[in-house]
């Protein structure tokens, strides 16, 4: 493939939306109330919409006429490039919201920078995406404040989720080979430069929510290189079930 | 109020309905009218919300991203329908928490169709086509029902339900134009959903308790049997177009009546499911009750937070 680095760079962004959407899809109809259910389905729809735009673009780059579904459904686990955070389970609503919040804060900064990419298609996707993601960020930040500064029980639950998921945040700022190549030509975003600002902004929200920012300095990574947690295989088993069972059919 | 005064109010009330005027929440209404509407509207709301579960079951396994997005949007619409209907019901002086309590305790019913399992992707097509299809037949007449908030909610709901029906039919059409395996999947789904869909139109007129009063209040404009006939007459040609066979050997067009004759419905099965012994009654209730119970700390926190914010505002102002 001529544009292999660009292809991999795009998947690194798209797979986050796809896999987080897949996790949110498990929750539809099971939320704490109808309003939250509807709002989180909106977020899920945005994420799937974004993933589709990226995959359609990536499909064109392969030169083999691959469809969005070929790319979304028919890769091996080691070929998915999403960060580990988005594949973490819906342990309870606190985990769902913390996962969303930690991701949205990063996602927003990424979209902001991607709007200035030299790649027109990515700019177009980012221009549309940033409006959606800024809503996601507001929604999840508001929930972090509500749950942090709600009851003693909610504060404890949300703090537990933050402490537990914190170790996945550093991965956002790691660059793969494809990322580096794309940064060099002005297409990709140098995510390492977002790190300081990210932790500052996250801490501000946590503080307002009367929550502690973890001091943990030990982080885990691997998703961007295709090395996932044990959850990933089960996510893909559901995601790929139809396409693997009934190959080459139109739905 | 004296008995004579009440009789007088009742007469004015019935006359307004007869003139096709809308009854609004602030208007005087007979207690029986209020209770009947709470029962019917809440039952409808519960059906929307429980109805999210069988289709929600396929969101993570939808076969393409386009279908996944469409299914999510559909299930989200059903949540929206639940929301408008609960709001309409609340105008009658009952809280949403009380309504949920009635659902969770088993006191309130929801449509029995959602107690059947969704076992293949084709069920997403069959539900849209048949279940949303039967729901529309039940609900279009309600757009002109006498209680204003219910009638207005139904106008919105029906618009979206007909979109769901077309979408479901389109899933079936795609399967029927596909491989033999896909077509077999579609036929199997029709076989399983056909009879339960006919039952959705309610027990036969002879066994229906509420029809007469409901007709007067325009909660019903046609009898269950008339609605069922309308559904069958509308659906058979659609099945033909798909090249699928309706699982009823007695189904035959009757030249004399201009309608399809059809075989006997298994009402024992219907009552078994209504009474809580269908294939998924327990699972559906468990899902609703656990969503509610697991969400309690979240709702409590949201309430506590809102109170704190309110207190801060008051403190600032004083
Ligand atoms: Fe409905
Ligand atoms: Fe609905
Ligand atoms: Fe519907």
Short mmCIF file of C-alpha atoms and ligand atoms in Angstrom, two decimals, chain B residues 44 47-48 78 81 85 114 132 135-136 139 154 157 161, ligand 1:
data_model
loop_
_atom_site.label_atom_id
_atom_site.label_comp_id
_atom_site.label_asym_id
_atom_site.label_seq_id
_atom_site.Cartn_x
_atom_site.Cartn_y
_atom_site.Cartn_z
CA UNK B 44 -48.03 2.02 26.20
CA UNK B 47 -44.12 -1.20 26.09
CA UNK B 48 -41.85 1.33 24.42
CA UNK B 78 -38.38 4.00 21.32
CA UNK B 81 -41.59 7.45 22.74
CA UNK B 85 -45.80 8.93 26.90
CA UNK B 114 -41.55 -8.13 23.75
CA UNK B 132 -43.99 -1.73 14.41
CA UNK B 135 -48.31 -0.97 16.51
CA UNK B 136 -49.12 1.60 13.82
CA UNK B 139 -51.99 3.66 17.23
CA UNK B 154 -49.25 9.75 19.27
CA UNK B 157 -44.87 8.49 17.74
CA UNK B 161 -43.13 4.10 13.86
FE1 LIG C 1 -45.27 1.92 20.12
#
